[in-house]
Amino acid sequence: MEIIRSQRKPVHIDVVPTLPLYRSAPPLEVRLEDFELYAMDRLRVLKGIADGLSRGKKSEEMKNLADHLWKANMRHLDASEVVNKDIISHFVLRLVYCRTEDLRKWFLSMETNLFRYRLLFEKAEVQRALMAEFDLPYRAASNAELESVKEGLKQVAQSFGQPLAADAIFYKVPFEEVPELVAGRRVFIHKGYAYIAMNQVVSLVSTQFRSHLSKALILTNRKWTSTIREQEKDRLTPIVEALCSSYLGPDYSQPREFAEISIKDIDQIAKSSFPLCMRHLFEKLREDHHLKHGGRMQLGLFLKGVGLKLEDALAFWKAEFSQRVGSERFDKEYAYSIRHNYGREGKRTDYTPYSCQKIITSAPGVGDHHGCPYRHFSEENLRAALGKMGISNRAVEDVMDKVRNRHYQLACTLTFEAVHGTSCDAGINHPNQYFSDSQKVLQSKNQSTV
Amino acid sequence: MTKEEIENGTADMEIDQRELMNGERSELNAVPDGFNANYLKVYYGKLFPHADIFKWMSYGNDGKHPGCDESYFGRREFSFTLDNDIYLRFQSFNSVSQLENSIKEKCPFKIDIGPVYSVDPAKRHAYAQSGNNVFTPVEKELVFDIDMTDYDDVRYCCSGADVCLKCWTLMTIAIKVIDPALRDDFGFNHILWVYSGRRGVHCWVCDPKARRLTNEQRSSIAEYFRVYKGNENSQKKVSLTSSALHPFLLRSYKVLEEFFEGNLLSNQSLFSTEERYEKILEMIPDESITSELRGKWQDNKKSSISKENINVDRWKHVKKILKSGKQKGQGLGKCVEEIVFSFSYPRLDMEVSKHMNHLLKAPFCIHPKTGRVCVPIDPNHCEEFDPTAVPTLSKLLEEINMGGLGTDDDAEWDRTSLGKSIRFFRSSFLQPLLKSCKEEIENSYNAKLQHSKTSLTW
Ligand code: SF4
Ligand SMILES: [Zn+2]
């Protein structure tokens, strides 16, 4: 892929597959502007998918959501350009997301999902053609083979409430190739082979897609660190790094499942569901009736994400600040910025609740209380804070161990687990995620005790 | 000889004692129950099958074949839990004698086996310095851990760490459900079941393909086996979403049903008291049915049905009413299956199976709390296995003491009650395993030779 400053000559790709597999970087020239714009558009799609998944949407809904996102963001005025945009944006994001394990993981999972949903929209011929393109060593099971396992195939079909069509085609593949289908008991498995119905082929191809991409990302990462970053330090590198420093996990700027908390509950909720960073700010605010700018932003945006409405937010901050600076000064100096936090949609980096990554890399100065306690507290203070949360000595030791190894988010995850008595497999990536996961746990506990 | 003397003694003293007692069969041969470092020393010195463990974990990579990977065993992580709870991770050994000497010297209370890494785990720091994440697990047996404590809500005979023959049935069922599925569904052949020493069983699947599974693939198998999804506070522990069962569950159900009706019902007295049958009624989401049953059972409370039959009879009532409830439409019929599954289907510790780098206690360790040996269990005769009859450390020492000095050959174990377990381990597991490992090494070696030949013709 060659990136040029401006005007581009039209380039034609000889074979235009209906669904690119992104096997190798295309011989395309890309304008610098498109480089960034295309990437942003694709990112919106991926982010939308991530968001849908985290809201627990069902696969049918997800398929429609993905289709909708794709159509909304990946169109191009020039029809012949559509495929190029697809390919270019994918390769740009590869560069953006190859650089750390976490980024790779997120990208891998979202791209695979996207691929799968798009594939589901394709017709059977296209799906079959893709099978061929992947060069999978699987073959349709012969009639004799099918005959011998017919009973099992029938039972599996029935377990989905479907009859087994007499002429159904099944592929025979090693079970390791289709972990998802195995996990859901959605296939008949015999002597190490899974019998995959044609409509399940999609899962198979997606797995393949995933593993190709996973390897490719590692290679891209090597190229990035060894040459590209340095070579492109005046041109692409800043763009790539900027694309990435904006928080790219789920968007917490809009309150989600647990929309609307009210001021009267806030103390209780802070106690039960705030991560340590927010709990600390919250307590400091209650104690000092003041927070410096960094703390106001970190806590304020978090509260917005949690579902505190603007009027309530104003009342909440005012109740504290006015004790210190008087309500007049509050209205004059502070109210504006709170409104502002709630106001904008456009410049999302500024008004999105901070992610862990952002908080951990912030640099609180004297008198500041923001930042991540696991990173910014002294060992002593951190121990005391954890003790106050009612965490057992053993768990505290485990947490401190992670802290010593500078795995702050893991430390926070362990804290979450100790507090809630459940595991948190996804790990903590965002204070608002901590909050919503916590609420989920508490709600399910409540429901089951009713 | 008092207990203190033994506890303060050393392995050497043990032998002195034996010399004294030789031939006398005096009651002084009796070794006090329990578990301590000195007993353990003798056990590791005379009975623990170091060489078998080494052969197993080498998987044919013993240096004898030009195609074998000589670094293989040395990249395996062992970890030791010592007397004072010191936990030594990332131990590795390059030979059977290194392994044996280290075990004898450190006398671990527990030996855990971890994965085979890309590089020698003991030298991982050196590799870490060179950057680029080269230290990573590459192989590990597929393992399962089933623990009786996870069944506390469905057994009334004991709770917590205790087990008896009555509840052990649950482990028997687990083996009878999981073992055939591993073989027939997943096509694995080299499977070792081991008593965990106290209240559960471990399973090691050792086929080459199993050892190389990724975490995702491991998870998928664990999920395939998972039916139980409940928590402490939800009544329904098992929810069978569809009206027809997947063939694996269908086959499992036959096992479950047999044990549930033939054993658990009366051995656990599942319906004998109101509290117990209420637990079952809670799983039936239809008021009219549950109140009908309740009424029936409360009425004949004073009737003369023997305790024996009450469980069987009441279960018959449940089945009859649920299976005949045509007017209720679908959905209730599967309650019968759900109840059976809830009370008998295996409950796996999912995390252990899902991750390649999970450690699992080595077979033939001694459980520090019970003093019992973690002996293999024959899945084909698992209903005969009796955890309360498994040899204990003190019993074995007694047997050694009684056996007299004998020749100092290394088959001392053969004269103890451990002999049968080690023989079983070798004949049913180790030998077939090594045979197929050798074949695999041979085949891939030949393939490689073939390959290099053809590439020369270019
Ligand atoms: S890890 Fe994230 S959520 Fe946890 S305390 Fe730090 S910044 Fe807050
Ligand atoms: Zn019992």
Coordinates of N, CA, C and O in Angstrom, one line a residue, chain A residues 314-424:
Chain A
L314 N -25.4 19.1 38.5 CA -25.2 20.5 39.0 C -25.5 20.6 40.5 O -24.7 21.2 41.2
A315 N -26.6 20.0 40.9 CA -27.0 20.1 42.3 C -25.9 19.4 43.2 O -25.6 19.9 44.2
F316 N -25.5 18.3 42.7 CA -24.5 17.5 43.4 C -23.2 18.3 43.6 O -22.7 18.4 44.8
W317 N -22.7 18.8 42.6 CA -21.4 19.5 42.7 C -21.6 20.8 43.5 O -20.7 21.2 44.3
K318 N -22.7 21.4 43.3 CA -23.0 22.7 44.0 C -23.1 22.4 45.5 O -22.5 23.2 46.3
A319 N -23.7 21.4 45.8 CA -23.9 21.1 47.3 C -22.5 21.0 48.0 O -22.4 21.5 49.1
E320 N -21.6 20.5 47.3 CA -20.3 20.4 47.9 C -19.5 21.7 47.8 O -19.0 22.3 48.7
F321 N -19.3 22.1 46.5 CA -18.5 23.3 46.3 C -18.9 24.6 47.0 O -18.1 25.3 47.5
S322 N -20.3 24.7 47.1 CA -20.7 25.9 47.7 C -20.3 26.0 49.2 O -20.2 27.1 49.7
Q323 N -20.1 24.9 49.8 CA -19.7 24.9 51.2 C -18.3 25.5 51.3 O -17.9 26.0 52.4
R324 N -17.6 25.5 50.2 CA -16.2 26.0 50.3 C -16.1 27.4 49.6 O -15.5 28.3 50.2
V325 N -16.7 27.5 48.4 CA -16.5 28.7 47.7 C -17.8 29.6 47.6 O -17.8 30.6 47.0
G326 N -18.9 29.1 48.2 CA -20.1 29.8 48.1 C -20.8 29.6 46.8 O -20.2 29.2 45.8
S327 N -22.1 29.7 46.8 CA -22.9 29.2 45.6 C -22.7 30.2 44.5 O -22.8 29.8 43.3
E328 N -22.5 31.4 44.8 CA -22.3 32.4 43.7 C -21.1 32.1 42.8 O -21.2 32.0 41.6
R329 N -20.0 31.8 43.5 CA -18.8 31.5 42.8 C -18.9 30.2 42.1 O -18.4 30.1 41.0
F330 N -19.7 29.3 42.7 CA -19.9 28.0 42.0 C -20.6 28.3 40.6 O -20.1 27.8 39.6
D331 N -21.7 29.0 40.7 CA -22.4 29.3 39.5 C -21.6 29.9 38.4 O -21.6 29.6 37.3
K332 N -20.7 30.9 38.9 CA -19.9 31.6 38.0 C -18.8 30.8 37.4 O -18.5 30.9 36.2
E333 N -18.1 30.1 38.3 CA -16.8 29.5 37.8 C -16.9 28.0 37.4 O -16.1 27.6 36.6
Y334 N -17.8 27.3 38.1 CA -17.7 25.9 37.9 C -18.9 25.3 37.1 O -18.7 24.3 36.3
A335 N -20.1 25.9 37.2 CA -21.3 25.3 36.6 C -21.1 25.2 35.1 O -21.5 24.2 34.5
Y336 N -20.4 26.2 34.5 CA -20.3 26.2 33.1 C -19.6 24.9 32.6 O -20.1 24.2 31.7
S337 N -18.5 24.6 33.3 CA -17.8 23.4 32.7 C -18.5 22.1 32.9 O -18.4 21.2 32.2
I338 N -19.4 22.1 33.9 CA -20.2 20.9 34.1 C -21.2 20.8 33.0 O -21.3 19.7 32.4
R339 N -21.8 21.9 32.7 CA -22.8 21.9 31.6 C -22.1 21.5 30.3 O -22.6 20.7 29.5
H340 N -20.9 22.0 30.2 CA -20.1 21.8 29.0 C -19.8 20.3 28.8 O -19.9 19.7 27.7
N341 N -19.5 19.6 29.9 CA -19.2 18.2 29.9 C -20.4 17.4 29.3 O -20.3 16.4 28.7
Y342 N -21.6 17.9 29.7 CA -22.8 17.2 29.2 C -23.2 17.7 27.8 O -24.0 17.0 27.2
G343 N -22.7 18.8 27.4 CA -23.1 19.4 26.2 C -22.7 18.7 24.9 O -23.5 18.3 24.1
R344 N -21.4 18.6 24.8 CA -20.9 18.2 23.4 C -21.1 16.7 23.1 O -21.0 15.9 23.9
E345 N -21.3 16.5 21.8 CA -21.2 15.1 21.3 C -20.0 15.0 20.4 O -19.3 14.0 20.4
G346 N -19.8 16.1 19.7 CA -18.8 16.1 18.6 C -17.4 15.6 19.0 O -16.9 14.6 18.6
K347 N -16.7 16.5 19.8 CA -15.4 16.2 20.1 C -15.3 15.1 21.2 O -15.1 15.4 22.3
R348 N -15.5 13.9 20.8 CA -15.8 12.9 21.8 C -14.6 12.6 22.8 O -14.8 12.3 23.9
T349 N -13.4 12.8 22.3 CA -12.3 12.6 23.2 C -12.4 13.4 24.5 O -12.0 13.0 25.6
D350 N -12.9 14.6 24.4 CA -13.0 15.5 25.5 C -14.1 15.1 26.5 O -14.0 15.4 27.7
Y351 N -15.2 14.6 26.0 CA -16.3 14.5 26.8 C -16.8 13.1 27.1 O -17.9 12.8 27.5
T352 N -15.9 12.2 26.7 CA -16.1 10.8 27.0 C -15.5 10.4 28.4 O -14.4 10.9 28.7
P353 N -16.2 9.7 29.2 CA -15.6 9.3 30.4 C -14.3 8.6 30.2 O -14.1 7.9 29.2
Y354 N -13.4 8.9 31.1 CA -12.0 8.4 30.9 C -11.9 6.9 31.0 O -12.5 6.3 31.9
S355 N -11.1 6.3 30.2 CA -10.8 4.9 30.3 C -9.7 4.7 31.4 O -9.0 5.6 31.7
C356 N -9.5 3.5 31.8 CA -8.4 3.2 32.7 C -7.1 3.6 32.2 O -6.3 4.2 32.9
Q357 N -6.9 3.3 30.9 CA -5.6 3.6 30.3 C -5.3 5.1 30.4 O -4.2 5.5 30.8
K358 N -6.3 5.9 30.2 CA -6.1 7.3 30.3 C -5.9 7.7 31.7 O -5.0 8.6 32.0
I359 N -6.6 7.2 32.6 CA -6.4 7.5 34.0 C -5.1 7.1 34.5 O -4.4 7.8 35.2
I360 N -4.7 5.9 34.2 CA -3.4 5.4 34.7 C -2.3 6.2 34.1 O -1.3 6.4 34.8
T361 N -2.4 6.7 32.9 CA -1.3 7.4 32.3 C -1.3 8.9 32.7 O -0.5 9.6 32.3
S362 N -2.3 9.3 33.4 CA -2.4 10.7 33.8 C -1.3 11.0 34.8 O -0.8 10.1 35.5
A363 N -1.0 12.3 35.1 CA 0.0 12.6 36.0 C -0.5 13.6 37.1 O -0.3 14.8 37.0
P364 N -1.1 13.1 38.1 CA -1.6 13.9 39.1 C -0.5 14.7 39.9 O 0.5 14.0 40.1
G365 N -0.7 15.9 40.1 CA 0.3 16.7 40.8 C -0.1 16.9 42.3 O -1.0 16.3 42.8
V366 N 0.6 17.9 42.9 CA 0.3 18.2 44.3 C -1.1 18.6 44.4 O -1.6 19.4 43.7
G367 N -1.8 18.1 45.4 CA -3.2 18.5 45.7 C -4.2 17.8 44.8 O -5.4 18.0 44.9
D368 N -3.7 17.0 43.8 CA -4.6 16.3 42.9 C -5.0 15.0 43.5 O -4.2 14.3 44.2
H369 N -6.3 14.6 43.3 CA -6.7 13.3 43.8 C -7.1 12.4 42.6 O -7.6 11.3 42.9
H370 N -7.0 12.9 41.4 CA -7.4 12.0 40.3 C -6.2 11.0 40.0 O -5.3 11.0 40.7
G371 N -6.4 10.2 39.0 CA -5.5 9.2 38.7 C -6.0 7.8 39.2 O -7.1 7.7 39.6
C372 N -5.2 6.8 39.1 CA -5.6 5.5 39.5 C -4.8 5.1 40.7 O -3.6 5.1 40.7
P373 N -5.5 4.8 41.8 CA -4.9 4.5 43.1 C -3.9 3.4 43.0 O -2.9 3.4 43.7
Y374 N -4.1 2.4 42.1 CA -3.2 1.3 42.0 C -1.9 1.8 41.5 O -0.8 1.3 41.8
R375 N -1.9 2.8 40.7 CA -0.7 3.3 40.1 C -0.1 4.4 41.0 O 1.1 4.6 41.2
H376 N -1.0 5.3 41.5 CA -0.5 6.6 42.1 C -0.4 6.6 43.6 O 0.1 7.5 44.1
F377 N -1.0 5.7 44.2 CA -1.0 5.6 45.7 C 0.3 5.0 46.2 O 0.9 4.2 45.5
S378 N 0.8 5.4 47.4 CA 1.9 4.7 48.0 C 1.3 3.3 48.4 O 0.1 3.2 48.6
E379 N 2.2 2.4 48.6 CA 1.8 1.1 49.0 C 0.9 1.1 50.3 O -0.1 0.5 50.4
E380 N 1.4 1.9 51.2 CA 0.7 2.1 52.5 C -0.8 2.6 52.3 O -1.7 2.0 52.8
N381 N -0.9 3.7 51.6 CA -2.2 4.2 51.3 C -3.1 3.3 50.6 O -4.3 3.2 50.9
L382 N -2.5 2.6 49.7 CA -3.3 1.7 48.9 C -3.9 0.5 49.8 O -5.0 0.2 49.8
R383 N -3.0 0.0 50.7 CA -3.4 -1.0 51.6 C -4.5 -0.5 52.5 O -5.5 -1.2 52.7
A384 N -4.4 0.7 53.0 CA -5.4 1.2 53.8 C -6.7 1.4 53.1 O -7.8 1.0 53.6
A385 N -6.6 1.9 51.8 CA -7.8 2.0 51.1 C -8.5 0.7 50.8 O -9.8 0.6 50.9
L386 N -7.7 -0.3 50.5 CA -8.3 -1.6 50.2 C -9.0 -2.2 51.5 O -10.0 -2.8 51.4
G387 N -8.3 -2.0 52.6 CA -8.8 -2.4 53.8 C -10.2 -1.8 54.1 O -11.1 -2.5 54.5
K388 N -10.2 -0.5 53.8 CA -11.5 0.2 54.0 C -12.6 -0.4 53.2 O -13.8 -0.3 53.5
M389 N -12.3 -1.0 52.0 CA -13.3 -1.6 51.2 C -13.7 -2.9 51.7 O -14.5 -3.6 51.1
G390 N -13.1 -3.4 52.8 CA -13.5 -4.6 53.4 C -12.9 -5.8 52.7 O -13.5 -6.9 52.7
I391 N -11.7 -5.6 52.1 CA -11.1 -6.8 51.4 C -10.2 -7.6 52.3 O -9.5 -7.0 53.1
S392 N -10.3 -8.9 52.2 CA -9.5 -9.8 53.1 C -8.0 -9.6 52.9 O -7.6 -9.2 51.8
N393 N -7.3 -9.9 53.9 CA -5.8 -9.8 53.8 C -5.2 -10.5 52.6 O -4.3 -10.0 52.0
R394 N -5.8 -11.7 52.4 CA -5.2 -12.5 51.4 C -5.4 -11.8 50.0 O -4.5 -11.7 49.2
A395 N -6.6 -11.3 49.8 CA -6.9 -10.7 48.5 C -6.1 -9.4 48.4 O -5.6 -9.1 47.3
V396 N -5.9 -8.7 49.5 CA -5.0 -7.5 49.4 C -3.6 -7.9 49.0 O -3.0 -7.2 48.1
E397 N -3.1 -9.0 49.5 CA -1.8 -9.5 49.0 C -1.8 -9.7 47.5 O -0.8 -9.4 46.8
D398 N -2.8 -10.4 47.1 CA -2.9 -10.7 45.6 C -2.9 -9.4 44.8 O -2.2 -9.3 43.8
V399 N -3.6 -8.4 45.3 CA -3.7 -7.1 44.6 C -2.4 -6.5 44.6 O -1.9 -6.0 43.6
M400 N -1.7 -6.5 45.8 CA -0.4 -5.8 45.9 C 0.6 -6.4 44.9 O 1.5 -5.8 44.4
D401 N 0.4 -7.7 44.8 CA 1.3 -8.5 43.9 C 1.2 -8.0 42.5 O 2.2 -7.7 41.8
K402 N 0.0 -7.8 42.1 CA -0.2 -7.3 40.7 C 0.3 -5.8 40.6 O 0.9 -5.5 39.6
V403 N 0.1 -5.0 41.6 CA 0.6 -3.7 41.6 C 2.1 -3.6 41.4 O 2.6 -2.9 40.6
R404 N 2.7 -4.5 42.2 CA 4.2 -4.5 42.1 C 4.7 -4.8 40.7 O 5.6 -4.3 40.2
N405 N 3.9 -5.7 40.0 CA 4.3 -6.0 38.6 C 3.7 -5.0 37.7 O 3.7 -5.2 36.5
R406 N 3.1 -3.9 38.2 CA 2.6 -2.9 37.4 C 1.4 -3.3 36.5 O 1.1 -2.7 35.5
H407 N 0.7 -4.3 37.0 CA -0.6 -4.6 36.3 C -1.7 -4.0 37.1 O -2.5 -4.6 37.8
Y408 N -1.9 -2.7 36.8 CA -2.9 -1.9 37.7 C -4.3 -2.4 37.4 O -5.1 -2.5 38.3
Q409 N -4.6 -2.6 36.1 CA -6.0 -3.0 35.8 C -6.3 -4.4 36.3 O -7.4 -4.7 36.8
L410 N -5.3 -5.2 36.3 CA -5.5 -6.6 36.9 C -5.7 -6.5 38.4 O -6.6 -7.1 39.0
A411 N -5.0 -5.5 39.1 CA -5.1 -5.3 40.5 C -6.6 -4.9 40.7 O -7.2 -5.3 41.7
C412 N -7.1 -4.0 39.9 CA -8.4 -3.5 40.0 C -9.4 -4.6 39.8 O -10.4 -4.7 40.5
T413 N -9.1 -5.5 38.8 CA -10.0 -6.6 38.6 C -10.1 -7.5 39.8 O -11.2 -8.0 40.2
L414 N -8.9 -7.8 40.4 CA -8.9 -8.6 41.6 C -9.7 -8.0 42.7 O -10.5 -8.7 43.4
T415 N -9.6 -6.7 42.8 CA -10.4 -6.0 43.8 C -11.9 -6.2 43.6 O -12.7 -6.5 44.5
F416 N -12.2 -6.0 42.3 CA -13.6 -6.2 41.9 C -14.1 -7.6 42.3 O -15.2 -7.8 42.9
E417 N -13.3 -8.6 42.0 CA -13.7 -9.9 42.3 C -13.8 -10.2 43.8 O -14.7 -10.8 44.3
A418 N -12.9 -9.6 44.6 CA -12.9 -9.8 46.0 C -14.2 -9.1 46.6 O -14.8 -9.6 47.5
V419 N -14.5 -7.9 46.1 CA -15.6 -7.2 46.6 C -16.9 -7.9 46.3 O -17.8 -8.0 47.1
H420 N -17.0 -8.4 45.1 CA -18.3 -8.9 44.6 C -18.4 -10.5 44.7 O -19.5 -11.0 44.5
G421 N -17.3 -11.1 45.0 CA -17.3 -12.5 45.2 C -17.7 -13.3 43.9 O -18.2 -14.4 43.9
T422 N -17.4 -12.6 42.8 CA -17.6 -13.3 41.5 C -16.4 -13.1 40.6 O -15.6 -12.2 40.9
S423 N -16.2 -13.8 39.6 CA -15.1 -13.6 38.7 C -15.5 -12.5 37.7 O -16.6 -12.3 37.4
C424 N -14.4 -11.9 37.2 CA -14.7 -10.8 36.2 C -13.7 -11.1 35.1 O -12.6 -10.7 35.0

